[in-house]
Amino acid sequence: MSAITITVVPNLQHPRFADCAEIRRIVFQVGQEVSREREVDGLDGHSVHFIADVDGRPTGTARYRVKDGWAKAERVAVLARARRTGLGRALMSALESHAREQGINGVILSSQEEAISFYEKMHYRVVGESYLDAGIPHRDMKKPF
């Protein structure tokens, strides 16, 4: 079993923010061909970030920002080598725990359609219709606390 460590990255000046940005670049810009302009959206400074290390190596990231009393989970990304290992679930659990500690109502997110079952297993439910974001089909999801 690999050792997973998740660290809260509270701001852009934190030394681990560069690891978050690099994982997002690999997953979204390289892997999914999302433009840099779209992926780097100017909201990082208004978000709480998380970096997940597996055996000491940066492997996953996520962020949330508070929107209307809810934690809006965004930029959830796990490197290909660690998908389907429980790392994404660990990241989302850390994000949820942090948000709950802040007194937030729950988590909302925009899931790529291929990831909906992942979130449903964590008790998120689909709300709303399908739409395209960066050319990729998405659905909004919600999990109240």
CSV table of N, CA and C in Angstrom, one decimal:
chain,number,residue,atom,x,y,z
A,1,MET,N,0.8,-1.2,0.0
A,1,MET,CA,0.0,0.0,0.0
A,1,MET,C,0.9,1.2,0.0
A,2,SER,N,0.6,2.1,-0.9
A,2,SER,CA,1.3,3.4,-1.0
A,2,SER,C,0.9,4.4,0.1
A,3,ALA,N,1.8,5.2,0.5
A,3,ALA,CA,1.5,6.2,1.6
A,3,ALA,C,1.0,7.5,0.9
A,4,ILE,N,-0.2,7.9,1.3
A,4,ILE,CA,-0.8,9.1,0.7
A,4,ILE,C,-0.8,10.2,1.8
A,5,THR,N,-0.3,11.3,1.4
A,5,THR,CA,-0.3,12.5,2.3
A,5,THR,C,-1.0,13.6,1.5
A,6,ILE,N,-1.9,14.3,2.2
A,6,ILE,CA,-2.6,15.4,1.6
A,6,ILE,C,-2.3,16.7,2.4
A,7,THR,N,-1.9,17.7,1.7
A,7,THR,CA,-1.5,19.0,2.4
A,7,THR,C,-2.4,20.1,1.9
A,8,VAL,N,-2.9,20.9,2.8
A,8,VAL,CA,-3.7,22.1,2.4
A,8,VAL,C,-2.7,23.2,2.0
A,9,VAL,N,-3.0,23.7,0.8
A,9,VAL,CA,-2.2,24.8,0.2
A,9,VAL,C,-3.1,26.1,0.3
A,10,PRO,N,-3.0,26.9,1.3
A,10,PRO,CA,-4.0,28.0,1.5
A,10,PRO,C,-3.9,29.2,0.6
A,11,ASN,N,-2.7,29.3,-0.1
A,11,ASN,CA,-2.6,30.5,-0.9
A,11,ASN,C,-1.5,30.3,-2.0
A,12,LEU,N,-1.4,31.2,-2.9
A,12,LEU,CA,-0.5,31.0,-4.1
A,12,LEU,C,1.0,31.1,-3.7
A,13,GLN,N,1.3,31.7,-2.5
A,13,GLN,CA,2.6,31.9,-2.0
A,13,GLN,C,3.2,30.6,-1.4
A,14,HIS,N,2.3,29.7,-1.0
A,14,HIS,CA,2.7,28.5,-0.4
A,14,HIS,C,3.6,27.7,-1.3
A,15,PRO,N,4.7,27.1,-0.8
A,15,PRO,CA,5.7,26.4,-1.7
A,15,PRO,C,5.1,25.2,-2.4
A,16,ARG,N,4.0,24.7,-2.0
A,16,ARG,CA,3.4,23.5,-2.7
A,16,ARG,C,2.5,23.9,-3.9
A,17,PHE,N,2.1,25.2,-4.0
A,17,PHE,CA,1.2,25.6,-5.1
A,17,PHE,C,1.8,25.3,-6.4
A,18,ALA,N,3.1,25.4,-6.6
A,18,ALA,CA,3.7,25.0,-7.9
A,18,ALA,C,3.4,23.6,-8.3
A,19,ASP,N,3.4,22.7,-7.3
A,19,ASP,CA,3.0,21.3,-7.6
A,19,ASP,C,1.6,21.1,-8.0
A,20,CYS,N,0.7,21.9,-7.4
A,20,CYS,CA,-0.7,21.9,-7.8
A,20,CYS,C,-0.8,22.3,-9.3
A,21,ALA,N,-0.2,23.4,-9.6
A,21,ALA,CA,-0.3,24.0,-11.0
A,21,ALA,C,0.3,23.0,-12.0
A,22,GLU,N,1.4,22.3,-11.6
A,22,GLU,CA,2.0,21.4,-12.6
A,22,GLU,C,1.1,20.2,-12.8
A,23,ILE,N,0.5,19.6,-11.8
A,23,ILE,CA,-0.4,18.5,-12.0
A,23,ILE,C,-1.6,18.9,-12.9
A,24,ARG,N,-2.1,20.1,-12.7
A,24,ARG,CA,-3.2,20.6,-13.5
A,24,ARG,C,-2.8,20.8,-14.9
A,25,ARG,N,-1.6,21.3,-15.1
A,25,ARG,CA,-1.0,21.4,-16.5
A,25,ARG,C,-1.0,20.1,-17.2
A,26,ILE,N,-0.4,19.1,-16.5
A,26,ILE,CA,-0.3,17.8,-17.2
A,26,ILE,C,-1.7,17.2,-17.5
A,27,VAL,N,-2.6,17.2,-16.5
A,27,VAL,CA,-3.9,16.5,-16.7
A,27,VAL,C,-4.8,17.3,-17.6
A,28,PHE,N,-4.9,18.6,-17.5
A,28,PHE,CA,-5.9,19.3,-18.3
A,28,PHE,C,-5.3,19.9,-19.6
A,29,GLN,N,-4.2,20.6,-19.5
A,29,GLN,CA,-3.6,21.2,-20.7
A,29,GLN,C,-3.0,20.1,-21.7
A,30,VAL,N,-2.2,19.2,-21.1
A,30,VAL,CA,-1.6,18.2,-22.0
A,30,VAL,C,-2.5,17.1,-22.2
A,31,GLY,N,-3.1,16.5,-21.2
A,31,GLY,CA,-3.9,15.3,-21.4
A,31,GLY,C,-5.3,15.5,-22.0
A,32,GLN,N,-5.9,16.6,-21.7
A,32,GLN,CA,-7.3,16.9,-22.2
A,32,GLN,C,-7.3,18.0,-23.2
A,33,GLU,N,-6.1,18.6,-23.5
A,33,GLU,CA,-6.0,19.7,-24.5
A,33,GLU,C,-6.8,20.9,-24.2
A,34,VAL,N,-7.0,21.2,-22.9
A,34,VAL,CA,-7.7,22.4,-22.5
A,34,VAL,C,-6.6,23.6,-22.6
A,35,SER,N,-7.1,24.7,-23.1
A,35,SER,CA,-6.1,25.8,-23.3
A,35,SER,C,-5.6,26.3,-22.0
A,36,ARG,N,-4.4,26.8,-22.0
A,36,ARG,CA,-3.9,27.4,-20.7
A,36,ARG,C,-4.7,28.6,-20.3
A,37,GLU,N,-5.2,29.4,-21.2
A,37,GLU,CA,-6.1,30.5,-20.8
A,37,GLU,C,-7.4,30.0,-20.1
A,38,ARG,N,-7.9,28.9,-20.5
A,38,ARG,CA,-9.1,28.4,-19.9
A,38,ARG,C,-8.8,27.7,-18.5
A,39,GLU,N,-7.7,27.0,-18.4
A,39,GLU,CA,-7.3,26.3,-17.2
A,39,GLU,C,-6.9,27.2,-16.1
A,40,VAL,N,-6.0,28.2,-16.5
A,40,VAL,CA,-5.6,29.2,-15.5
A,40,VAL,C,-6.6,30.3,-15.5
A,41,ASP,N,-7.6,30.2,-14.7
A,41,ASP,CA,-8.8,31.1,-14.8
A,41,ASP,C,-8.8,32.3,-13.9
A,42,GLY,N,-7.7,32.6,-13.2
A,42,GLY,CA,-7.6,33.7,-12.3
A,42,GLY,C,-8.3,33.6,-11.0
A,43,LEU,N,-8.8,32.4,-10.7
A,43,LEU,CA,-9.5,32.1,-9.4
A,43,LEU,C,-8.6,31.4,-8.3
A,44,ASP,N,-7.4,31.1,-8.7
A,44,ASP,CA,-6.5,30.4,-7.7
A,44,ASP,C,-6.3,31.2,-6.5
A,45,GLY,N,-6.2,32.5,-6.6
A,45,GLY,CA,-6.0,33.3,-5.4
A,45,GLY,C,-7.2,33.4,-4.5
A,46,HIS,N,-8.3,32.9,-4.9
A,46,HIS,CA,-9.6,33.0,-4.1
A,46,HIS,C,-10.0,31.5,-3.7
A,47,SER,N,-9.0,30.6,-3.8
A,47,SER,CA,-9.3,29.2,-3.6
A,47,SER,C,-8.4,28.6,-2.5
A,48,VAL,N,-8.9,27.5,-1.9
A,48,VAL,CA,-8.1,26.7,-1.0
A,48,VAL,C,-7.7,25.5,-1.9
A,49,HIS,N,-6.4,25.2,-1.9
A,49,HIS,CA,-5.9,24.1,-2.7
A,49,HIS,C,-5.4,22.9,-1.9
A,50,PHE,N,-5.4,21.8,-2.5
A,50,PHE,CA,-4.9,20.6,-1.8
A,50,PHE,C,-3.9,19.9,-2.8
A,51,ILE,N,-2.8,19.4,-2.2
A,51,ILE,CA,-1.9,18.6,-3.0
A,51,ILE,C,-1.8,17.2,-2.3
A,52,ALA,N,-1.9,16.2,-3.1
A,52,ALA,CA,-1.7,14.8,-2.7
A,52,ALA,C,-0.4,14.2,-3.1
A,53,ASP,N,0.3,13.7,-2.2
A,53,ASP,CA,1.6,13.0,-2.5
A,53,ASP,C,1.4,11.5,-2.3
A,54,VAL,N,1.9,10.8,-3.2
A,54,VAL,CA,1.9,9.3,-3.0
A,54,VAL,C,3.4,8.9,-2.9
A,55,ASP,N,3.7,8.3,-1.8
A,55,ASP,CA,5.1,8.0,-1.6
A,55,ASP,C,6.1,9.1,-1.8
A,56,GLY,N,5.6,10.3,-1.3
A,56,GLY,CA,6.5,11.5,-1.4
A,56,GLY,C,6.5,12.2,-2.8
A,57,ARG,N,5.7,11.7,-3.7
A,57,ARG,CA,5.7,12.4,-5.1
A,57,ARG,C,4.3,13.1,-5.3
A,58,PRO,N,4.4,14.3,-5.8
A,58,PRO,CA,3.1,15.0,-6.1
A,58,PRO,C,2.3,14.3,-7.1
A,59,THR,N,1.1,13.9,-6.8
A,59,THR,CA,0.3,13.0,-7.7
A,59,THR,C,-1.1,13.5,-8.0
A,60,GLY,N,-1.7,14.3,-7.1
A,60,GLY,CA,-3.1,14.8,-7.3
A,60,GLY,C,-3.3,16.1,-6.7
A,61,THR,N,-4.3,16.8,-7.1
A,61,THR,CA,-4.6,18.1,-6.6
A,61,THR,C,-6.1,18.4,-6.8
A,62,ALA,N,-6.6,19.4,-6.0
A,62,ALA,CA,-8.0,19.9,-6.1
A,62,ALA,C,-8.0,21.2,-5.4
A,63,ARG,N,-9.0,22.0,-5.7
A,63,ARG,CA,-9.2,23.3,-5.0
A,63,ARG,C,-10.7,23.5,-4.8
A,64,TYR,N,-11.0,24.4,-3.9
A,64,TYR,CA,-12.4,24.9,-3.7
A,64,TYR,C,-12.4,26.3,-3.4
A,65,ARG,N,-13.4,27.0,-3.8
A,65,ARG,CA,-13.7,28.4,-3.4
A,65,ARG,C,-15.1,28.4,-2.9
A,66,VAL,N,-15.3,29.4,-2.0
A,66,VAL,CA,-16.7,29.5,-1.5
A,66,VAL,C,-17.5,30.3,-2.4
A,67,LYS,N,-18.7,29.7,-2.7
A,67,LYS,CA,-19.7,30.4,-3.6
A,67,LYS,C,-21.1,30.2,-3.1
A,68,ASP,N,-21.7,31.3,-2.7
A,68,ASP,CA,-23.0,31.3,-2.1
A,68,ASP,C,-23.2,30.3,-0.9
A,69,GLY,N,-22.1,30.3,-0.1
A,69,GLY,CA,-22.2,29.4,1.1
A,69,GLY,C,-21.8,27.9,0.9
A,70,TRP,N,-21.4,27.6,-0.3
A,70,TRP,CA,-21.1,26.3,-0.7
A,70,TRP,C,-19.6,26.2,-1.1
A,71,ALA,N,-18.9,25.1,-0.9
A,71,ALA,CA,-17.6,24.9,-1.5
A,71,ALA,C,-17.7,24.4,-2.9
A,72,LYS,N,-17.2,25.2,-3.8
A,72,LYS,CA,-17.2,24.8,-5.2
A,72,LYS,C,-15.9,24.1,-5.5
A,73,ALA,N,-16.0,22.8,-5.6
A,73,ALA,CA,-14.8,22.0,-5.9
A,73,ALA,C,-14.5,22.1,-7.4
A,74,GLU,N,-13.2,22.3,-7.6
A,74,GLU,CA,-12.7,22.6,-9.0
A,74,GLU,C,-11.3,22.0,-9.2
A,75,ARG,N,-11.0,21.8,-10.4
A,75,ARG,CA,-9.6,21.4,-10.8
A,75,ARG,C,-9.1,20.2,-10.1
A,76,VAL,N,-10.1,19.2,-9.9
A,76,VAL,CA,-9.7,17.9,-9.3
A,76,VAL,C,-9.0,17.1,-10.4
A,77,ALA,N,-7.7,16.8,-10.1
A,77,ALA,CA,-6.8,16.2,-11.1
A,77,ALA,C,-5.9,15.2,-10.4
A,78,VAL,N,-5.8,14.0,-11.0
A,78,VAL,CA,-5.0,12.9,-10.5
A,78,VAL,C,-4.2,12.4,-11.7
A,79,LEU,N,-2.8,12.3,-11.6
A,79,LEU,CA,-2.0,11.8,-12.7
A,79,LEU,C,-2.4,10.4,-13.1
A,80,ALA,N,-2.3,10.1,-14.3
A,80,ALA,CA,-2.8,8.8,-14.9
A,80,ALA,C,-2.3,7.6,-14.1
A,81,ARG,N,-1.1,7.6,-13.7
A,81,ARG,CA,-0.5,6.5,-13.0
A,81,ARG,C,-1.2,6.1,-11.6
A,82,ALA,N,-1.9,7.1,-11.1
A,82,ALA,CA,-2.6,6.9,-9.8
A,82,ALA,C,-4.1,6.9,-9.9
A,83,ARG,N,-4.7,6.9,-11.0
A,83,ARG,CA,-6.1,6.8,-11.1
A,83,ARG,C,-6.6,5.4,-10.7
A,84,ARG,N,-7.8,5.4,-10.2
A,84,ARG,CA,-8.4,4.1,-9.7
A,84,ARG,C,-7.7,3.5,-8.6
A,85,THR,N,-7.0,4.3,-7.8
A,85,THR,CA,-6.2,3.8,-6.6
A,85,THR,C,-6.8,4.3,-5.3
A,86,GLY,N,-7.9,5.2,-5.3
A,86,GLY,CA,-8.4,5.7,-4.1
A,86,GLY,C,-7.9,7.1,-3.8
A,87,LEU,N,-7.0,7.6,-4.7
A,87,LEU,CA,-6.4,8.9,-4.4
A,87,LEU,C,-7.4,10.0,-4.6
A,88,GLY,N,-8.2,9.9,-5.7
A,88,GLY,CA,-9.2,10.9,-5.9
A,88,GLY,C,-10.2,11.0,-4.8
A,89,ARG,N,-10.6,9.9,-4.3
A,89,ARG,CA,-11.5,9.8,-3.1
A,89,ARG,C,-10.9,10.5,-1.9
A,90,ALA,N,-9.6,10.2,-1.7
A,90,ALA,CA,-8.9,10.8,-0.5
A,90,ALA,C,-8.8,12.3,-0.7
A,91,LEU,N,-8.6,12.8,-1.9
A,91,LEU,CA,-8.5,14.2,-2.1
A,91,LEU,C,-9.9,14.9,-1.8
A,92,MET,N,-10.9,14.3,-2.4
A,92,MET,CA,-12.3,14.8,-2.2
A,92,MET,C,-12.7,14.8,-0.7
A,93,SER,N,-12.3,13.7,0.0
A,93,SER,CA,-12.6,13.6,1.4
A,93,SER,C,-11.9,14.7,2.2
A,94,ALA,N,-10.6,15.0,1.9
A,94,ALA,CA,-9.9,16.1,2.5
A,94,ALA,C,-10.6,17.4,2.2
A,95,LEU,N,-10.9,17.6,1.0
A,95,LEU,CA,-11.6,18.9,0.6
A,95,LEU,C,-12.9,19.0,1.4
A,96,GLU,N,-13.7,18.0,1.5
A,96,GLU,CA,-15.0,18.0,2.2
A,96,GLU,C,-14.8,18.3,3.7
A,97,SER,N,-13.8,17.6,4.3
A,97,SER,CA,-13.5,17.8,5.7
A,97,SER,C,-13.1,19.3,6.0
A,98,HIS,N,-12.3,19.8,5.1
A,98,HIS,CA,-11.8,21.2,5.3
A,98,HIS,C,-13.0,22.1,5.2
A,99,ALA,N,-13.8,21.9,4.2
A,99,ALA,CA,-15.0,22.8,4.0
A,99,ALA,C,-16.0,22.7,5.1
A,100,ARG,N,-16.2,21.5,5.6
A,100,ARG,CA,-17.1,21.2,6.8
A,100,ARG,C,-16.6,22.0,8.0
A,101,GLU,N,-15.3,22.0,8.2
A,101,GLU,CA,-14.7,22.7,9.4
A,101,GLU,C,-14.9,24.2,9.3
A,102,GLN,N,-15.0,24.7,8.0
A,102,GLN,CA,-15.2,26.1,7.8
A,102,GLN,C,-16.7,26.5,8.0
A,103,GLY,N,-17.6,25.6,8.2
A,103,GLY,CA,-19.0,25.8,8.4
A,103,GLY,C,-19.7,26.0,7.1
A,104,ILE,N,-19.2,25.4,6.0
A,104,ILE,CA,-19.8,25.5,4.7
A,104,ILE,C,-20.9,24.5,4.6
A,105,ASN,N,-21.9,24.9,3.8
A,105,ASN,CA,-23.2,24.1,3.6
A,105,ASN,C,-23.0,22.7,3.0
A,106,GLY,N,-22.0,22.6,2.1
A,106,GLY,CA,-21.7,21.3,1.4
A,106,GLY,C,-20.9,21.7,0.2
A,107,VAL,N,-20.8,20.7,-0.8
A,107,VAL,CA,-19.9,20.9,-1.9
A,107,VAL,C,-20.7,20.8,-3.2
A,108,ILE,N,-20.5,21.7,-4.1
A,108,ILE,CA,-21.0,21.7,-5.5
A,108,ILE,C,-19.8,21.5,-6.4
A,109,LEU,N,-20.1,21.0,-7.6
A,109,LEU,CA,-19.0,20.8,-8.5
A,109,LEU,C,-19.6,20.6,-9.9
A,110,SER,N,-18.7,20.8,-10.9
A,110,SER,CA,-19.1,20.5,-12.3
A,110,SER,C,-18.2,19.3,-12.7
A,111,SER,N,-18.9,18.2,-12.9
A,111,SER,CA,-18.2,16.9,-13.2
A,111,SER,C,-18.2,16.7,-14.7
A,112,GLN,N,-17.0,16.2,-15.2
A,112,GLN,CA,-17.0,15.7,-16.5
A,112,GLN,C,-17.9,14.5,-16.5
A,113,GLU,N,-18.7,14.3,-17.6
A,113,GLU,CA,-19.7,13.2,-17.5
A,113,GLU,C,-19.1,11.8,-17.3
A,114,GLU,N,-17.8,11.6,-17.8
A,114,GLU,CA,-17.2,10.3,-17.5
A,114,GLU,C,-16.8,10.1,-16.1
A,115,ALA,N,-16.8,11.1,-15.2
A,115,ALA,CA,-16.5,11.0,-13.8
A,115,ALA,C,-17.7,11.0,-12.9
A,116,ILE,N,-18.9,11.1,-13.4
A,116,ILE,CA,-20.1,11.2,-12.6
A,116,ILE,C,-20.2,10.0,-11.6
A,117,SER,N,-19.9,8.8,-12.1
A,117,SER,CA,-20.1,7.6,-11.2
A,117,SER,C,-19.1,7.7,-10.0
A,118,PHE,N,-17.9,8.3,-10.3
A,118,PHE,CA,-17.0,8.5,-9.2
A,118,PHE,C,-17.6,9.3,-8.1
A,119,TYR,N,-18.2,10.4,-8.5
A,119,TYR,CA,-18.8,11.3,-7.5
A,119,TYR,C,-20.1,10.7,-6.9
A,120,GLU,N,-20.8,10.0,-7.7
A,120,GLU,CA,-22.0,9.4,-7.1
A,120,GLU,C,-21.7,8.4,-6.0
A,121,LYS,N,-20.6,7.7,-6.1
A,121,LYS,CA,-20.2,6.8,-5.1
A,121,LYS,C,-19.8,7.5,-3.8
A,122,MET,N,-19.6,8.8,-3.9
A,122,MET,CA,-19.3,9.6,-2.7
A,122,MET,C,-20.5,10.4,-2.3
A,123,HIS,N,-21.7,10.0,-2.8
A,123,HIS,CA,-23.0,10.6,-2.4
A,123,HIS,C,-23.3,12.0,-3.0
A,124,TYR,N,-22.7,12.3,-4.1
A,124,TYR,CA,-23.0,13.5,-4.8
A,124,TYR,C,-24.2,13.1,-5.7
A,125,ARG,N,-25.1,14.1,-6.0
A,125,ARG,CA,-26.2,13.8,-6.9
A,125,ARG,C,-26.1,14.9,-8.1
A,126,VAL,N,-26.5,14.4,-9.2
A,126,VAL,CA,-26.6,15.3,-10.4
A,126,VAL,C,-27.7,16.3,-10.3
A,127,VAL,N,-27.4,17.5,-10.6
A,127,VAL,CA,-28.4,18.6,-10.7
A,127,VAL,C,-28.3,19.3,-12.0
A,128,GLY,N,-29.3,19.4,-12.8
A,128,GLY,CA,-29.2,20.1,-14.0
A,128,GLY,C,-28.9,19.3,-15.2
A,129,GLU,N,-28.9,19.9,-16.3
A,129,GLU,CA,-28.7,19.2,-17.6
A,129,GLU,C,-27.2,19.2,-18.0
A,130,SER,N,-26.9,18.4,-19.0
A,130,SER,CA,-25.6,18.3,-19.6
A,130,SER,C,-25.2,19.6,-20.3
A,131,TYR,N,-23.9,20.0,-20.2
A,131,TYR,CA,-23.4,21.2,-21.0
A,131,TYR,C,-22.0,21.0,-21.3
A,132,LEU,N,-21.5,21.8,-22.2
A,132,LEU,CA,-20.1,21.7,-22.6
A,132,LEU,C,-19.2,22.7,-21.9
A,133,ASP,N,-18.1,22.3,-21.4
A,133,ASP,CA,-17.1,23.2,-20.8
A,133,ASP,C,-15.8,22.8,-21.4
A,134,ALA,N,-15.1,23.7,-22.0
A,134,ALA,CA,-13.9,23.4,-22.8
A,134,ALA,C,-14.0,22.2,-23.8
A,135,GLY,N,-15.3,22.2,-24.3
A,135,GLY,CA,-15.5,21.1,-25.3
A,135,GLY,C,-15.8,19.8,-24.7
A,136,ILE,N,-15.9,19.7,-23.4
A,136,ILE,CA,-16.1,18.4,-22.7
A,136,ILE,C,-17.4,18.4,-22.0
A,137,PRO,N,-18.3,17.3,-22.2
A,137,PRO,CA,-19.6,17.3,-21.6
A,137,PRO,C,-19.5,17.2,-20.0
A,138,HIS,N,-20.2,18.1,-19.4
A,138,HIS,CA,-20.2,18.2,-17.9
A,138,HIS,C,-21.7,18.1,-17.4
A,139,ARG,N,-21.8,17.8,-16.1
A,139,ARG,CA,-23.0,17.9,-15.3
A,139,ARG,C,-22.7,18.5,-14.0
A,140,ASP,N,-23.6,19.4,-13.4
A,140,ASP,CA,-23.4,19.9,-12.1
A,140,ASP,C,-23.8,18.9,-11.1
A,141,MET,N,-23.1,18.8,-10.0
A,141,MET,CA,-23.4,17.9,-8.9
A,141,MET,C,-23.4,18.6,-7.5
A,142,LYS,N,-24.0,18.0,-6.5
A,142,LYS,CA,-24.2,18.6,-5.3
A,142,LYS,C,-24.2,17.6,-4.1
A,143,LYS,N,-23.5,18.0,-3.0
A,143,LYS,CA,-23.5,17.1,-1.8
A,143,LYS,C,-23.7,18.0,-0.6
A,144,PRO,N,-24.9,18.1,0.0
A,144,PRO,CA,-25.0,18.9,1.2
A,144,PRO,C,-24.4,18.2,2.4
A,145,PHE,N,-24.0,18.9,3.4
A,145,PHE,CA,-23.4,18.3,4.6
A,145,PHE,C,-24.5,18.1,5.6
